Amino acid sequence: MPLPDSCFMVDRPMPRLSHIFIYPIKSLDGVSVTQTKILPGGSLAHDREFVIVDQQGKWVNGKRTAAIHQVRSQFHLNARVVTLSVQGKNPVSFHLDHARSAIAAWLSDFFGFAVELQQNTVTGFPDDPTSPGPTMISTASIEQVASWFPNVSVEEMRTRLRTNLEITDVPAFWEDSLYSDDLPIEFQLGEVQIQGVNPCQRCVVPTRDAISGATTAQFQKTFTVKRKAEFPTWAPASRFNHFYRLAVNTRIAPSEAGKSLQVGDAIETSLTD
């Protein structure tokens, strides 16, 4: 795969991890952290640790209902406490381990049907169970995609995309170099070895305002047209049966469990050697 010219600029800083986001309850608000550990299943500690399910065991998430965007959640992970609120109502705090039934009751009252929380401390509940590692994107990509939508800020786009790891000091769509036409690409981020697997297929969630749930008109169409027009000439086009894809899905081997990632870690690939 021909490499982007920008990867060979001798004065270019080493790509580094600039943000880590985890989402303790799937589809609710994220938490920005400065470091995190790798779980035995290859995901980040506490990321999508819980999922809301109905009585049939089906996920209640952003793909299923836009109403979930109205729920605000603040997490105090060391204390294992979540504070839930809806606009116009008083916030209520719960212990994530000892008050799970009370959390379920609060959420059931909000949704209007019975739900409960399920927990997985090995892999969490990733959208792609074959690639449960953290999703990755560059800051420049988020900025570029936000520029396609005049009424969407960079921070808002970041919140819509809900990506775990953000890389700085690289150009837009640099992360498309972290997978190939066929085999995964191995790279090192800090002390953790990661495999880049494929470009992440986006769902309905990025089309909506992350707070109100209101849909941005023609979001997917605009995104697809712009993504195709600005697609890097060196990227593995065979992985794009459509262009509503952004960020990279990853896998992390069990041998990496217990290792840490922290903001500032350098990323080393064949492009940075």
PDB file of C-alpha atoms in Angstrom:
ATOM      1  CA  MET A   1       0.000   0.000   0.000  1.00  0.00           C
ATOM      2  CA  PRO A   2       1.575   3.339  -1.009  1.00  0.00           C
ATOM      3  CA  LEU A   3       2.068   5.484   2.055  1.00  0.00           C
ATOM      4  CA  PRO A   4       0.951   9.093   2.525  1.00  0.00           C
ATOM      5  CA  ASP A   5       3.745  11.550   1.755  1.00  0.00           C
ATOM      6  CA  SER A   6       3.086  13.324   5.044  1.00  0.00           C
ATOM      7  CA  CYS A   7       4.235  10.213   6.895  1.00  0.00           C
ATOM      8  CA  PHE A   8       7.788  10.777   5.672  1.00  0.00           C
ATOM      9  CA  MET A   9       8.197  14.395   6.813  1.00  0.00           C
ATOM     10  CA  VAL A  10      11.322  14.267   8.960  1.00  0.00           C
ATOM     11  CA  ASP A  11      10.254  17.213  11.098  1.00  0.00           C
ATOM     12  CA  ARG A  12       6.797  15.846  11.772  1.00  0.00           C
ATOM     13  CA  PRO A  13       6.167  15.048  15.473  1.00  0.00           C
ATOM     14  CA  MET A  14       5.627  11.451  16.537  1.00  0.00           C
ATOM     15  CA  PRO A  15       1.908  10.556  16.517  1.00  0.00           C
ATOM     16  CA  ARG A  16       0.662  10.496  20.090  1.00  0.00           C
ATOM     17  CA  LEU A  17      -2.409   9.575  22.082  1.00  0.00           C
ATOM     18  CA  SER A  18      -4.159  12.825  22.964  1.00  0.00           C
ATOM     19  CA  HIS A  19      -7.495  11.649  24.402  1.00  0.00           C
ATOM     20  CA  ILE A  20      -8.950   8.516  25.980  1.00  0.00           C
ATOM     21  CA  PHE A  21     -12.727   8.196  26.266  1.00  0.00           C
ATOM     22  CA  ILE A  22     -14.615   5.367  27.904  1.00  0.00           C
ATOM     23  CA  TYR A  23     -18.369   4.817  28.065  1.00  0.00           C
ATOM     24  CA  PRO A  24     -19.211   2.864  31.234  1.00  0.00           C
ATOM     25  CA  ILE A  25     -22.882   2.376  30.312  1.00  0.00           C
ATOM     26  CA  LYS A  26     -23.294   1.723  26.615  1.00  0.00           C
ATOM     27  CA  SER A  27     -24.990   4.638  24.784  1.00  0.00           C
ATOM     28  CA  LEU A  28     -24.785   7.008  27.753  1.00  0.00           C
ATOM     29  CA  ASP A  29     -22.241   9.821  28.220  1.00  0.00           C
ATOM     30  CA  GLY A  30     -18.530   9.159  28.073  1.00  0.00           C
ATOM     31  CA  VAL A  31     -15.728   9.909  30.513  1.00  0.00           C
ATOM     32  CA  SER A  32     -12.399  11.451  29.557  1.00  0.00           C
ATOM     33  CA  VAL A  33      -9.532   9.725  31.396  1.00  0.00           C
ATOM     34  CA  THR A  34      -5.762  10.129  31.267  1.00  0.00           C
ATOM     35  CA  GLN A  35      -4.963   6.426  31.520  1.00  0.00           C
ATOM     36  CA  THR A  36      -6.669   3.056  31.321  1.00  0.00           C
ATOM     37  CA  LYS A  37      -5.865  -0.650  31.493  1.00  0.00           C
ATOM     38  CA  ILE A  38      -6.468  -3.413  28.957  1.00  0.00           C
ATOM     39  CA  LEU A  39      -8.984  -6.097  29.941  1.00  0.00           C
ATOM     40  CA  PRO A  40      -8.453  -9.831  29.251  1.00  0.00           C
ATOM     41  CA  GLY A  41     -10.882  -9.594  26.334  1.00  0.00           C
ATOM     42  CA  GLY A  42      -8.916  -6.783  24.694  1.00  0.00           C
ATOM     43  CA  SER A  43     -11.141  -3.815  25.512  1.00  0.00           C
ATOM     44  CA  LEU A  44     -10.506  -0.853  27.812  1.00  0.00           C
ATOM     45  CA  ALA A  45     -11.331  -1.138  31.494  1.00  0.00           C
ATOM     46  CA  HIS A  46     -14.890   0.072  32.191  1.00  0.00           C
ATOM     47  CA  ASP A  47     -15.638   0.790  28.529  1.00  0.00           C
ATOM     48  CA  ARG A  48     -19.183  -0.377  27.717  1.00  0.00           C
ATOM     49  CA  GLU A  49     -18.964  -2.374  30.952  1.00  0.00           C
ATOM     50  CA  PHE A  50     -22.745  -2.167  31.251  1.00  0.00           C
ATOM     51  CA  VAL A  51     -25.530  -2.334  28.696  1.00  0.00           C
ATOM     52  CA  ILE A  52     -29.207  -1.531  29.115  1.00  0.00           C
ATOM     53  CA  VAL A  53     -31.470  -4.412  28.002  1.00  0.00           C
ATOM     54  CA  ASP A  54     -35.215  -4.947  27.817  1.00  0.00           C
ATOM     55  CA  GLN A  55     -37.077  -7.982  29.169  1.00  0.00           C
ATOM     56  CA  GLN A  56     -36.193  -9.942  26.029  1.00  0.00           C
ATOM     57  CA  GLY A  57     -32.489  -9.220  26.553  1.00  0.00           C
ATOM     58  CA  LYS A  58     -32.304  -6.872  23.562  1.00  0.00           C
ATOM     59  CA  TRP A  59     -30.056  -3.847  23.851  1.00  0.00           C
ATOM     60  CA  VAL A  60     -31.637  -0.457  24.473  1.00  0.00           C
ATOM     61  CA  ASN A  61     -29.167   1.873  22.787  1.00  0.00           C
ATOM     62  CA  GLY A  62     -28.845   4.834  20.436  1.00  0.00           C
ATOM     63  CA  LYS A  63     -29.488   2.678  17.396  1.00  0.00           C
ATOM     64  CA  ARG A  64     -32.829   1.648  18.861  1.00  0.00           C
ATOM     65  CA  THR A  65     -34.118   4.923  20.287  1.00  0.00           C
ATOM     66  CA  ALA A  66     -33.142   8.585  20.018  1.00  0.00           C
ATOM     67  CA  ALA A  67     -34.712   9.165  23.441  1.00  0.00           C
ATOM     68  CA  ILE A  68     -31.556   7.845  25.084  1.00  0.00           C
ATOM     69  CA  HIS A  69     -29.730  11.044  24.075  1.00  0.00           C
ATOM     70  CA  GLN A  70     -31.844  12.939  26.616  1.00  0.00           C
ATOM     71  CA  VAL A  71     -30.301  11.002  29.507  1.00  0.00           C
ATOM     72  CA  ARG A  72     -27.288  12.714  31.061  1.00  0.00           C
ATOM     73  CA  SER A  73     -24.844  10.614  33.043  1.00  0.00           C
ATOM     74  CA  GLN A  74     -21.849  11.607  35.141  1.00  0.00           C
ATOM     75  CA  PHE A  75     -19.523   8.869  36.331  1.00  0.00           C
ATOM     76  CA  HIS A  76     -17.194   8.840  39.346  1.00  0.00           C
ATOM     77  CA  LEU A  77     -15.373   5.641  38.504  1.00  0.00           C
ATOM     78  CA  ASN A  78     -13.190   5.431  41.608  1.00  0.00           C
ATOM     79  CA  ALA A  79     -16.276   5.644  43.788  1.00  0.00           C
ATOM     80  CA  ARG A  80     -18.288   3.468  41.373  1.00  0.00           C
ATOM     81  CA  VAL A  81     -21.074   6.068  41.287  1.00  0.00           C
ATOM     82  CA  VAL A  82     -23.207   7.281  38.392  1.00  0.00           C
ATOM     83  CA  THR A  83     -25.449  10.355  38.511  1.00  0.00           C
ATOM     84  CA  LEU A  84     -28.379  10.280  36.102  1.00  0.00           C
ATOM     85  CA  SER A  85     -30.633  13.118  35.059  1.00  0.00           C
ATOM     86  CA  VAL A  86     -33.007  14.283  32.345  1.00  0.00           C
ATOM     87  CA  GLN A  87     -33.382  17.927  31.402  1.00  0.00           C
ATOM     88  CA  GLY A  88     -35.776  19.595  33.807  1.00  0.00           C
ATOM     89  CA  LYS A  89     -35.450  16.911  36.492  1.00  0.00           C
ATOM     90  CA  ASN A  90     -33.213  16.636  39.525  1.00  0.00           C
ATOM     91  CA  PRO A  91     -30.124  14.402  39.206  1.00  0.00           C
ATOM     92  CA  VAL A  92     -30.027  11.170  41.191  1.00  0.00           C
ATOM     93  CA  SER A  93     -26.862   9.271  42.142  1.00  0.00           C
ATOM     94  CA  PHE A  94     -26.508   5.493  42.311  1.00  0.00           C
ATOM     95  CA  HIS A  95     -23.774   3.009  43.142  1.00  0.00           C
ATOM     96  CA  LEU A  96     -22.997   1.002  40.025  1.00  0.00           C
ATOM     97  CA  ASP A  97     -22.564  -2.262  41.944  1.00  0.00           C
ATOM     98  CA  HIS A  98     -24.886  -2.014  44.918  1.00  0.00           C
ATOM     99  CA  ALA A  99     -27.821  -0.066  43.446  1.00  0.00           C
ATOM    100  CA  ARG A 100     -28.171  -1.680  40.039  1.00  0.00           C
ATOM    101  CA  SER A 101     -31.855  -2.470  40.543  1.00  0.00           C
ATOM    102  CA  ALA A 102     -32.483   1.179  41.445  1.00  0.00           C
ATOM    103  CA  ILE A 103     -30.675   2.303  38.281  1.00  0.00           C
ATOM    104  CA  ALA A 104     -32.851  -0.086  36.277  1.00  0.00           C
ATOM    105  CA  ALA A 105     -35.985   1.291  37.921  1.00  0.00           C
ATOM    106  CA  TRP A 106     -34.950   4.880  37.086  1.00  0.00           C
ATOM    107  CA  LEU A 107     -34.241   3.953  33.470  1.00  0.00           C
ATOM    108  CA  SER A 108     -37.455   1.910  33.203  1.00  0.00           C
ATOM    109  CA  ASP A 109     -39.430   4.931  34.362  1.00  0.00           C
ATOM    110  CA  PHE A 110     -37.702   7.082  31.742  1.00  0.00           C
ATOM    111  CA  PHE A 111     -38.142   4.699  28.801  1.00  0.00           C
ATOM    112  CA  GLY A 112     -41.656   3.627  29.754  1.00  0.00           C
ATOM    113  CA  PHE A 113     -40.844  -0.095  29.712  1.00  0.00           C
ATOM    114  CA  ALA A 114     -38.907  -2.450  31.957  1.00  0.00           C
ATOM    115  CA  VAL A 115     -35.135  -2.573  31.521  1.00  0.00           C
ATOM    116  CA  GLU A 116     -32.163  -3.854  33.477  1.00  0.00           C
ATOM    117  CA  LEU A 117     -28.381  -3.531  33.386  1.00  0.00           C
ATOM    118  CA  GLN A 118     -26.121  -6.350  32.268  1.00  0.00           C
ATOM    119  CA  GLN A 119     -22.396  -6.317  33.058  1.00  0.00           C
ATOM    120  CA  ASN A 120     -19.360  -7.753  31.268  1.00  0.00           C
ATOM    121  CA  THR A 121     -15.934  -7.148  32.803  1.00  0.00           C
ATOM    122  CA  VAL A 122     -14.006  -9.170  30.193  1.00  0.00           C
ATOM    123  CA  THR A 123     -14.868  -7.462  26.884  1.00  0.00           C
ATOM    124  CA  GLY A 124     -17.663  -5.065  27.740  1.00  0.00           C
ATOM    125  CA  PHE A 125     -20.392  -4.810  25.110  1.00  0.00           C
ATOM    126  CA  PRO A 126     -18.711  -3.646  21.863  1.00  0.00           C
ATOM    127  CA  ASP A 127     -20.691  -3.131  18.662  1.00  0.00           C
ATOM    128  CA  ASP A 128     -18.217  -5.375  16.839  1.00  0.00           C
ATOM    129  CA  PRO A 129     -17.678  -8.494  19.000  1.00  0.00           C
ATOM    130  CA  THR A 130     -14.988  -9.834  16.630  1.00  0.00           C
ATOM    131  CA  SER A 131     -12.939  -6.659  17.161  1.00  0.00           C
ATOM    132  CA  PRO A 132     -13.637  -5.619  20.766  1.00  0.00           C
ATOM    133  CA  GLY A 133     -10.559  -3.428  21.078  1.00  0.00           C
ATOM    134  CA  PRO A 134     -10.785   0.369  21.372  1.00  0.00           C
ATOM    135  CA  THR A 135     -11.827   2.385  18.337  1.00  0.00           C
ATOM    136  CA  MET A 136      -9.235   4.895  17.112  1.00  0.00           C
ATOM    137  CA  ILE A 137      -9.370   8.150  15.173  1.00  0.00           C
ATOM    138  CA  SER A 138      -7.191  11.209  14.618  1.00  0.00           C
ATOM    139  CA  THR A 139      -8.069  14.647  15.941  1.00  0.00           C
ATOM    140  CA  ALA A 140      -7.595  15.971  12.413  1.00  0.00           C
ATOM    141  CA  SER A 141     -10.251  13.588  11.084  1.00  0.00           C
ATOM    142  CA  ILE A 142     -12.774  14.791  13.643  1.00  0.00           C
ATOM    143  CA  GLU A 143     -11.987  18.395  12.709  1.00  0.00           C
ATOM    144  CA  GLN A 144     -12.286  17.646   9.005  1.00  0.00           C
ATOM    145  CA  VAL A 145     -15.612  15.846   9.312  1.00  0.00           C
ATOM    146  CA  ALA A 146     -16.984  18.637  11.523  1.00  0.00           C
ATOM    147  CA  SER A 147     -16.083  21.112   8.752  1.00  0.00           C
ATOM    148  CA  TRP A 148     -18.559  19.320   6.456  1.00  0.00           C
ATOM    149  CA  PHE A 149     -21.441  20.413   8.719  1.00  0.00           C
ATOM    150  CA  PRO A 150     -21.639  24.188   9.406  1.00  0.00           C
ATOM    151  CA  ASN A 151     -23.778  23.779  12.522  1.00  0.00           C
ATOM    152  CA  VAL A 152     -21.743  21.004  14.148  1.00  0.00           C
ATOM    153  CA  SER A 153     -18.702  21.951  16.234  1.00  0.00           C
ATOM    154  CA  VAL A 154     -15.582  19.827  16.582  1.00  0.00           C
ATOM    155  CA  GLU A 155     -16.515  18.932  20.159  1.00  0.00           C
ATOM    156  CA  GLU A 156     -20.022  17.992  19.081  1.00  0.00           C
ATOM    157  CA  MET A 157     -18.656  15.778  16.304  1.00  0.00           C
ATOM    158  CA  ARG A 158     -16.310  14.130  18.788  1.00  0.00           C
ATOM    159  CA  THR A 159     -19.267  13.395  21.043  1.00  0.00           C
ATOM    160  CA  ARG A 160     -21.323  12.000  18.162  1.00  0.00           C
ATOM    161  CA  LEU A 161     -18.580   9.647  16.989  1.00  0.00           C
ATOM    162  CA  ARG A 162     -17.921   8.192  20.469  1.00  0.00           C
ATOM    163  CA  THR A 163     -14.425   6.946  19.653  1.00  0.00           C
ATOM    164  CA  ASN A 164     -12.155   5.619  22.420  1.00  0.00           C
ATOM    165  CA  LEU A 165      -8.655   6.721  21.404  1.00  0.00           C
ATOM    166  CA  GLU A 166      -7.725   9.951  19.652  1.00  0.00           C
ATOM    167  CA  ILE A 167      -4.359  10.483  17.957  1.00  0.00           C
ATOM    168  CA  THR A 168      -2.743  13.887  17.425  1.00  0.00           C
ATOM    169  CA  ASP A 169       0.121  15.207  15.259  1.00  0.00           C
ATOM    170  CA  VAL A 170      -1.142  13.396  12.160  1.00  0.00           C
ATOM    171  CA  PRO A 171      -3.178  14.570   9.144  1.00  0.00           C
ATOM    172  CA  ALA A 172      -6.877  13.866   8.586  1.00  0.00           C
ATOM    173  CA  PHE A 173      -7.702  10.216   7.877  1.00  0.00           C
ATOM    174  CA  TRP A 174      -4.204   9.075   8.906  1.00  0.00           C
ATOM    175  CA  GLU A 175      -5.884   6.249  10.820  1.00  0.00           C
ATOM    176  CA  ASP A 176      -6.864   4.698   7.463  1.00  0.00           C
ATOM    177  CA  SER A 177      -3.231   3.529   7.354  1.00  0.00           C
ATOM    178  CA  LEU A 178      -3.820   1.263  10.374  1.00  0.00           C
ATOM    179  CA  TYR A 179      -5.513  -1.543   8.398  1.00  0.00           C
ATOM    180  CA  SER A 180      -4.848  -3.171   5.044  1.00  0.00           C
ATOM    181  CA  ASP A 181      -6.733  -4.774   2.164  1.00  0.00           C
ATOM    182  CA  ASP A 182      -6.617  -8.172   3.821  1.00  0.00           C
ATOM    183  CA  LEU A 183      -4.582  -8.759   6.997  1.00  0.00           C
ATOM    184  CA  PRO A 184      -4.659  -6.737  10.231  1.00  0.00           C
ATOM    185  CA  ILE A 185      -1.797  -4.296  10.769  1.00  0.00           C
ATOM    186  CA  GLU A 186       0.095  -4.499  14.055  1.00  0.00           C
ATOM    187  CA  PHE A 187       1.292  -1.348  15.764  1.00  0.00           C
ATOM    188  CA  GLN A 188       2.506  -0.277  19.177  1.00  0.00           C
ATOM    189  CA  LEU A 189       0.767   2.339  21.308  1.00  0.00           C
ATOM    190  CA  GLY A 190       2.813   2.971  24.426  1.00  0.00           C
ATOM    191  CA  GLU A 191       3.390  -0.464  25.937  1.00  0.00           C
ATOM    192  CA  VAL A 192       0.404  -2.083  24.210  1.00  0.00           C
ATOM    193  CA  GLN A 193       0.501  -3.963  20.921  1.00  0.00           C
ATOM    194  CA  ILE A 194      -2.672  -3.455  18.893  1.00  0.00           C
ATOM    195  CA  GLN A 195      -4.023  -4.794  15.608  1.00  0.00           C
ATOM    196  CA  GLY A 196      -5.870  -2.441  13.277  1.00  0.00           C
ATOM    197  CA  VAL A 197      -8.628  -4.498  11.646  1.00  0.00           C
ATOM    198  CA  ASN A 198     -11.044  -2.470   9.532  1.00  0.00           C
ATOM    199  CA  PRO A 199     -12.743   0.920   9.079  1.00  0.00           C
ATOM    200  CA  CYS A 200     -15.675   1.363  11.435  1.00  0.00           C
ATOM    201  CA  GLN A 201     -19.100   1.294   9.820  1.00  0.00           C
ATOM    202  CA  ARG A 202     -21.139   4.134  11.270  1.00  0.00           C
ATOM    203  CA  CYS A 203     -24.718   3.819  12.453  1.00  0.00           C
ATOM    204  CA  VAL A 204     -27.568   6.274  12.927  1.00  0.00           C
ATOM    205  CA  VAL A 205     -26.071   7.755  16.130  1.00  0.00           C
ATOM    206  CA  PRO A 206     -23.665  10.280  14.502  1.00  0.00           C
ATOM    207  CA  THR A 207     -26.568  11.727  12.509  1.00  0.00           C
ATOM    208  CA  ARG A 208     -28.080  13.089  15.734  1.00  0.00           C
ATOM    209  CA  ASP A 209     -27.237  15.860  18.150  1.00  0.00           C
ATOM    210  CA  ALA A 210     -25.672  14.040  21.090  1.00  0.00           C
ATOM    211  CA  ILE A 211     -27.669  16.039  23.662  1.00  0.00           C
ATOM    212  CA  SER A 212     -31.094  16.584  22.126  1.00  0.00           C
ATOM    213  CA  GLY A 213     -31.236  13.635  19.755  1.00  0.00           C
ATOM    214  CA  ALA A 214     -32.348  15.926  16.921  1.00  0.00           C
ATOM    215  CA  THR A 215     -31.322  14.636  13.489  1.00  0.00           C
ATOM    216  CA  THR A 216     -29.027  16.666  11.244  1.00  0.00           C
ATOM    217  CA  ALA A 217     -30.684  16.767   7.833  1.00  0.00           C
ATOM    218  CA  GLN A 218     -28.892  14.826   5.080  1.00  0.00           C
ATOM    219  CA  PHE A 219     -26.088  13.871   7.476  1.00  0.00           C
ATOM    220  CA  GLN A 220     -25.354  10.425   6.091  1.00  0.00           C
ATOM    221  CA  LYS A 221     -25.605  11.560   2.470  1.00  0.00           C
ATOM    222  CA  THR A 222     -23.307  14.544   3.035  1.00  0.00           C
ATOM    223  CA  PHE A 223     -20.865  12.433   5.017  1.00  0.00           C
ATOM    224  CA  THR A 224     -20.722   9.733   2.329  1.00  0.00           C
ATOM    225  CA  VAL A 225     -20.199  12.183  -0.534  1.00  0.00           C
ATOM    226  CA  LYS A 226     -17.471  14.108   1.314  1.00  0.00           C
ATOM    227  CA  ARG A 227     -15.730  11.007   2.612  1.00  0.00           C
ATOM    228  CA  LYS A 228     -15.528   9.563  -0.889  1.00  0.00           C
ATOM    229  CA  ALA A 229     -14.307  12.845  -2.368  1.00  0.00           C
ATOM    230  CA  GLU A 230     -11.570  13.234   0.273  1.00  0.00           C
ATOM    231  CA  PHE A 231     -10.626   9.567   0.540  1.00  0.00           C
ATOM    232  CA  PRO A 232      -6.814   9.196   0.694  1.00  0.00           C
ATOM    233  CA  THR A 233      -5.346   7.807  -2.520  1.00  0.00           C
ATOM    234  CA  TRP A 234      -3.068   5.497  -0.483  1.00  0.00           C
ATOM    235  CA  ALA A 235      -5.849   4.008   1.691  1.00  0.00           C
ATOM    236  CA  PRO A 236      -7.169   0.425   1.195  1.00  0.00           C
ATOM    237  CA  ALA A 237     -10.252   1.204  -0.901  1.00  0.00           C
ATOM    238  CA  SER A 238     -11.257  -2.465  -1.024  1.00  0.00           C
ATOM    239  CA  ARG A 239     -12.454  -2.135   2.594  1.00  0.00           C
ATOM    240  CA  PHE A 240     -15.035   0.461   1.585  1.00  0.00           C
ATOM    241  CA  ASN A 241     -18.133  -1.098   0.075  1.00  0.00           C
ATOM    242  CA  HIS A 242     -19.630   2.259   1.069  1.00  0.00           C
ATOM    243  CA  PHE A 243     -18.125   5.454   2.468  1.00  0.00           C
ATOM    244  CA  TYR A 244     -20.169   5.815   5.632  1.00  0.00           C
ATOM    245  CA  ARG A 245     -17.127   4.569   7.537  1.00  0.00           C
ATOM    246  CA  LEU A 246     -14.750   6.394   9.862  1.00  0.00           C
ATOM    247  CA  ALA A 247     -12.275   5.412  12.623  1.00  0.00           C
ATOM    248  CA  VAL A 248     -10.587   2.037  13.056  1.00  0.00           C
ATOM    249  CA  ASN A 249     -11.792  -1.093  14.829  1.00  0.00           C
ATOM    250  CA  THR A 250      -9.033  -2.950  16.665  1.00  0.00           C
ATOM    251  CA  ARG A 251      -8.128  -6.171  18.434  1.00  0.00           C
ATOM    252  CA  ILE A 252      -5.759  -6.608  21.371  1.00  0.00           C
ATOM    253  CA  ALA A 253      -4.327 -10.017  22.246  1.00  0.00           C
ATOM    254  CA  PRO A 254      -4.836 -11.566  25.720  1.00  0.00           C
ATOM    255  CA  SER A 255      -1.067 -11.203  26.276  1.00  0.00           C
ATOM    256  CA  GLU A 256      -1.593  -7.427  26.574  1.00  0.00           C
ATOM    257  CA  ALA A 257      -4.124  -7.702  29.428  1.00  0.00           C
ATOM    258  CA  GLY A 258      -3.194  -5.585  32.427  1.00  0.00           C
ATOM    259  CA  LYS A 259      -0.981  -3.231  30.441  1.00  0.00           C
ATOM    260  CA  SER A 260      -1.798   0.474  30.476  1.00  0.00           C
ATOM    261  CA  LEU A 261      -2.435   3.183  27.932  1.00  0.00           C
ATOM    262  CA  GLN A 262      -1.997   6.809  28.906  1.00  0.00           C
ATOM    263  CA  VAL A 263      -2.341  10.181  27.253  1.00  0.00           C
ATOM    264  CA  GLY A 264       0.967  11.115  25.662  1.00  0.00           C
ATOM    265  CA  ASP A 265       1.859   7.584  24.572  1.00  0.00           C
ATOM    266  CA  ALA A 266       3.570   7.453  21.172  1.00  0.00           C
ATOM    267  CA  ILE A 267       2.200   5.269  18.408  1.00  0.00           C
ATOM    268  CA  GLU A 268       4.743   3.344  16.372  1.00  0.00           C
ATOM    269  CA  THR A 269       3.882   1.747  13.038  1.00  0.00           C
ATOM    270  CA  SER A 270       5.750   1.006   9.823  1.00  0.00           C
ATOM    271  CA  LEU A 271       4.849   4.598   8.912  1.00  0.00           C
ATOM    272  CA  THR A 272       6.708   6.054  11.893  1.00  0.00           C
ATOM    273  CA  ASP A 273       9.796   3.828  12.014  1.00  0.00           C
TER     274      ASP A 273
END
